[in-house]
Tab-separated table of C-alpha atoms and ligand atoms in Angstrom:
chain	number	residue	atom	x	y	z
L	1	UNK	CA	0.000	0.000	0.000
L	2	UNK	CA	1.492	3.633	-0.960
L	3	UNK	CA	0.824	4.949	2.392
L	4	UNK	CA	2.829	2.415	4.195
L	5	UNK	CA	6.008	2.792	1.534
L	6	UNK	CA	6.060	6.250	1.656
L	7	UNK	CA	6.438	6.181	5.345
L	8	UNK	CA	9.210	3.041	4.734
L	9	UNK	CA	11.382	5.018	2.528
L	10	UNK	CA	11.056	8.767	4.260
L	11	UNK	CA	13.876	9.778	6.099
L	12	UNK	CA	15.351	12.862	8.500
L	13	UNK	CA	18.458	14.165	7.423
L	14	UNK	CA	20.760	16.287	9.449
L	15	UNK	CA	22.145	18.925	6.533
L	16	UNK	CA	24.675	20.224	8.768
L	17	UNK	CA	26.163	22.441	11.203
L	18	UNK	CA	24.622	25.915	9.898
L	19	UNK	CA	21.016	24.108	10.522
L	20	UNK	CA	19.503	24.138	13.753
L	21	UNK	CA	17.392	21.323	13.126
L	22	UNK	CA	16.616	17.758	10.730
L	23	UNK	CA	15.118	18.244	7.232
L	24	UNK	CA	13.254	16.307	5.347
L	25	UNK	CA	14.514	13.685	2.867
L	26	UNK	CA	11.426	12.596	0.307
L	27	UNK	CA	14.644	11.255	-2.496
L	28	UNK	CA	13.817	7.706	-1.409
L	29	UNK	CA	10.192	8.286	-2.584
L	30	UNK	CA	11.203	9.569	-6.170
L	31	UNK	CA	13.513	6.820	-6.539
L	32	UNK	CA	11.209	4.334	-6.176
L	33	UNK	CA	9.003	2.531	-9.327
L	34	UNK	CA	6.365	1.999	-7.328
L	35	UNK	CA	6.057	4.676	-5.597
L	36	UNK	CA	6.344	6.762	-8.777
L	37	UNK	CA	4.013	4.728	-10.287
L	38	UNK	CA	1.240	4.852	-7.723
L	39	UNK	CA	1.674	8.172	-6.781
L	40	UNK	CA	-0.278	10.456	-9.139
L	41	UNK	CA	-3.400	7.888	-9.341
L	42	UNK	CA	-3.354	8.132	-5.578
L	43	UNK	CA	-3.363	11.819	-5.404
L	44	UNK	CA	-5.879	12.441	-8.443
L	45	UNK	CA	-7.776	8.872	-6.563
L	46	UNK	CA	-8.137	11.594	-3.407
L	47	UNK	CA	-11.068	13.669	-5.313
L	48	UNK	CA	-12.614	10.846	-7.511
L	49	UNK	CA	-15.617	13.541	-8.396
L	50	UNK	CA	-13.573	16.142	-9.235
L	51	UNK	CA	-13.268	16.354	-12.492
L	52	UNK	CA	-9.995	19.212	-12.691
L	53	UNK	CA	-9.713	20.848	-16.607
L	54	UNK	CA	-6.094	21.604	-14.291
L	55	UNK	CA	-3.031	20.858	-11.967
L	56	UNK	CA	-1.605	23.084	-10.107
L	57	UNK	CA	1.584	22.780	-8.219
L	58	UNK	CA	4.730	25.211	-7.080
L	59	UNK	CA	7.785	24.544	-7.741
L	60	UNK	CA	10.339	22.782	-7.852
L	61	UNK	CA	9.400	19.646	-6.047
L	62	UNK	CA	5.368	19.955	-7.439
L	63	UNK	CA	6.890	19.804	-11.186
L	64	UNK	CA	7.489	16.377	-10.711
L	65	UNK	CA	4.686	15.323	-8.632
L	66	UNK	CA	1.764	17.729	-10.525
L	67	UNK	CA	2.187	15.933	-14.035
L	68	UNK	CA	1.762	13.022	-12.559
L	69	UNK	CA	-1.436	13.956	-10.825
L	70	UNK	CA	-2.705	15.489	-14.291
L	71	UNK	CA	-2.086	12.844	-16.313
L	72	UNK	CA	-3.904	10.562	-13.400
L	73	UNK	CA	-7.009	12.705	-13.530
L	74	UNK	CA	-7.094	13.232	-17.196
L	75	UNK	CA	-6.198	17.139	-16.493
L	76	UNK	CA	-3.732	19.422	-17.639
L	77	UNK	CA	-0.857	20.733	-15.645
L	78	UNK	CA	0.155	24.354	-15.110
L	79	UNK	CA	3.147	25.245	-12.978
L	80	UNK	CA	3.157	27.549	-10.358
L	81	UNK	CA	6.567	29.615	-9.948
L	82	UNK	CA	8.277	31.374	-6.922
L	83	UNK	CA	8.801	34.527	-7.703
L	84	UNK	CA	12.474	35.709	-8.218
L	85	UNK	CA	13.341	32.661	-9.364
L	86	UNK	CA	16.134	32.103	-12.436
L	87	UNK	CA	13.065	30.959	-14.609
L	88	UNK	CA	12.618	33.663	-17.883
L	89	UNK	CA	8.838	33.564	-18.253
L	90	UNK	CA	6.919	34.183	-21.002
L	91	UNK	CA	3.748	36.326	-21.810
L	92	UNK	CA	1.484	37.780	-18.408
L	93	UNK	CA	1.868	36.042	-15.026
L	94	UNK	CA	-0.512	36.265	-12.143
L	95	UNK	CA	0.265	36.250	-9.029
L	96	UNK	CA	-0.732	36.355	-5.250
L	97	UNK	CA	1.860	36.841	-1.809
L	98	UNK	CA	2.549	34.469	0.328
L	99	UNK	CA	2.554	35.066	4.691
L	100	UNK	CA	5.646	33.446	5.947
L	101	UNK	CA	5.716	29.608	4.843
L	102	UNK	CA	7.476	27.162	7.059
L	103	UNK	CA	10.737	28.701	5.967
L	104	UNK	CA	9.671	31.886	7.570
L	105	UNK	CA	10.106	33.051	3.472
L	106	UNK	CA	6.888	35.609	2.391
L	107	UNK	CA	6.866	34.617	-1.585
L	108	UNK	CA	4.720	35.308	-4.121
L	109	UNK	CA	3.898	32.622	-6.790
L	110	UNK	CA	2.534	32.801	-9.621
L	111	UNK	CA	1.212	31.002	-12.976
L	112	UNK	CA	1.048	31.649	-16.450
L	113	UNK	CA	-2.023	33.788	-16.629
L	114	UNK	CA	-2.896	32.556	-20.228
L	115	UNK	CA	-3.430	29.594	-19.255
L	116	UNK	CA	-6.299	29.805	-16.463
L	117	UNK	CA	-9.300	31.109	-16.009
L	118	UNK	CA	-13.430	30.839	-16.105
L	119	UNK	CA	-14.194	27.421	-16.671
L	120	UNK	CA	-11.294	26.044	-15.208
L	121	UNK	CA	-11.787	23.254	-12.860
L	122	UNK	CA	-8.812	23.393	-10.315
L	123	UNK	CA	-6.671	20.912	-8.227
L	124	UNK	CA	-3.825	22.004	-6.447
L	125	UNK	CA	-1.115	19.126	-5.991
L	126	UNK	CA	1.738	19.088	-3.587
L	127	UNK	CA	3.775	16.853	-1.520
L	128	UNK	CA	3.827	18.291	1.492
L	129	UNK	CA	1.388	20.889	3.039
L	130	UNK	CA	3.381	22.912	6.082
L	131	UNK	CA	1.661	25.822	7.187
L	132	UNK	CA	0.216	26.077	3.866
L	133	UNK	CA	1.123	29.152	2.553
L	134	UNK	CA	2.382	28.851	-0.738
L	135	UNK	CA	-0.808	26.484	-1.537
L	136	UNK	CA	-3.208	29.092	0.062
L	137	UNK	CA	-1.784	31.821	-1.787
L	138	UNK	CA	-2.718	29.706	-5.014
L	139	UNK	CA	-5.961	29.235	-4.144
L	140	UNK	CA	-6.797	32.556	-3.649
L	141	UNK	CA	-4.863	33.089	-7.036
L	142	UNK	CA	-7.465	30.152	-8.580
L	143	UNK	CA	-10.269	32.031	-7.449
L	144	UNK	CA	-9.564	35.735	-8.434
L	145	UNK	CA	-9.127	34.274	-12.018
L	146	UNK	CA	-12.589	33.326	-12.074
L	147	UNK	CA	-11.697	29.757	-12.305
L	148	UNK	CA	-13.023	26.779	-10.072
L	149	UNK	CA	-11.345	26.149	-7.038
L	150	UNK	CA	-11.941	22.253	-6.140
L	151	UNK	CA	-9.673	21.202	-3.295
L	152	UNK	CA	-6.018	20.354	-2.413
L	153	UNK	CA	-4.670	16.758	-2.839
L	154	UNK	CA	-1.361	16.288	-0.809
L	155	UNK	CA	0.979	13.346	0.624
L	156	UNK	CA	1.384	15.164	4.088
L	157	UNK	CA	-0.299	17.146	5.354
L	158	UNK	CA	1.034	19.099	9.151
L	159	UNK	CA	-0.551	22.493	8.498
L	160	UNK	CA	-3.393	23.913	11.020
L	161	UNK	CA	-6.780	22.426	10.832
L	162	UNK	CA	-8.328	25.940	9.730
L	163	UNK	CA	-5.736	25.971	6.699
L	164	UNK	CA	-6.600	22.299	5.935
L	165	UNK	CA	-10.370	23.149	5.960
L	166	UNK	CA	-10.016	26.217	3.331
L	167	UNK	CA	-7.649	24.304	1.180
L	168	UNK	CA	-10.177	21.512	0.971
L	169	UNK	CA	-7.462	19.518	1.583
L	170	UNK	CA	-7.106	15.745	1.213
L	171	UNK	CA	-3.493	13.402	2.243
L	172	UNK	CA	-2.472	10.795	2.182
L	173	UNK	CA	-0.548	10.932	5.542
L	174	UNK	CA	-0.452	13.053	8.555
L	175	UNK	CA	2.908	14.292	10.569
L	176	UNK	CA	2.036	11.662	12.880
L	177	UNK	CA	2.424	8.340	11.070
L	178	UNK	CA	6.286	9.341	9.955
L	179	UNK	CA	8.941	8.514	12.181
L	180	UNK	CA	10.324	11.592	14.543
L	181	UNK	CA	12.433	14.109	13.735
Q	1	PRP	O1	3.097	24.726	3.526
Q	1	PRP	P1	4.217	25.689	3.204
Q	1	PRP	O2	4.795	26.343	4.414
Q	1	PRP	O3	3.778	26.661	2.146
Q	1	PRP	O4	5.409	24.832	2.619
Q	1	PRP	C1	5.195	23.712	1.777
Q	1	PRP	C2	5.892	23.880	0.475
Q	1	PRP	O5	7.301	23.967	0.722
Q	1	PRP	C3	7.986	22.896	0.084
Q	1	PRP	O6	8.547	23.329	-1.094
Q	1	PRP	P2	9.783	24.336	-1.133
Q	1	PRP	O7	9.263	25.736	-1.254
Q	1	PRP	O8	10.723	24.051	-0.013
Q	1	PRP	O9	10.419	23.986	-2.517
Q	1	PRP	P3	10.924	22.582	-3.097
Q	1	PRP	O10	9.735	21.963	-3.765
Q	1	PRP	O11	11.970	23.011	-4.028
Q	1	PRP	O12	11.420	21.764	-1.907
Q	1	PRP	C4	6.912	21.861	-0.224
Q	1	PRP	O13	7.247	21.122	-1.391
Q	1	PRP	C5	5.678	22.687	-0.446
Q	1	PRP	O14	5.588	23.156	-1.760
């Protein structure tokens, strides 16, 4: 079951001296066939219903997990950038600020603004949901383009129940069932 891997193969890391504390490692979960396999069906399994026209998912670690999702719900994928980021972008961009995410970092992100609007169906795709900032600033970025905001499918989800609720958000694990950090 994915659930169960994805907790086999997460790890802590200790990234050194200049951090004060353990930081994720999800590399075991990319690496791995099944896992990779599994994981956008999963996701895109979360909101069976949903119907998306669209993915959504901010870089750099939702450009390999959003496709995935898309292609498993028959939807599209549009990135969603960081502003200030090396990326040259093309045509209008719209975007929406962040409050501080779990790297205490106030962003703004932003999409392609061609490529969304009324009649869009939304699902925002991530694999980890913190305090939820960067997703929550897409939402709101969903709705002021007239498009459909349907939910939030994630594989962990730690952020603050009130956060969870407006998100809409679906995982498929909580903090709880990894190990410690
Ligand atoms: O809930 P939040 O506090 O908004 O944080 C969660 C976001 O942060 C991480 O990405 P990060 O910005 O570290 O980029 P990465 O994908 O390159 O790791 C993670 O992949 C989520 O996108």
């Amino acid at each position: 079951m994915l659930s169960r891997r994805l907790v086999e193969l997460f790890r802590w890391v200790d990234p050194g001296p200049a951090s004060s504390h353990l930081v994720s490692d999800l590399s075991g979960w990319w690496r791995d066939p099944e896992v990779l396999a599994t994981v956008g069906p999963a996701l895109a399994g979360l909101f069976p219903a949903a119907r998306p026209t669209v993915v959504i998912s901010p870089e750099v670690t939702g450009l390999l997990l959003g496709p995935l999702v898309a292609v498993a719900a028959g939807a599209g994928f549009l990135p969603a950038y960081k502003d200030g980021g090396e990326r040259r972008r093309v045509g209008p961009m719209r975007w929406a600020g962040t409050p501080p995410d779990y790297r205490g970092r106030q962003l703004r992100v932003g999409v392609d603004a061609r490529r969304l609007g009324p009649g869009d169906r939304v699902l925002l795709a991530d694999d980890w949901v913190a305090t939820g900032a960067q997703l929550d600033a897409l939402r709101r970025l969903v709705e002021d383009s007239g498009a459909e905001f349907v939910g939030t499918a994630a594989l962990v989800a730690t952020c603050p129940a009130p956060v969870a609720e407006r998100l809409r958000l679906r995982a498929l694990l909580t903090g709880e069932q990894l190990p410690e950090g």
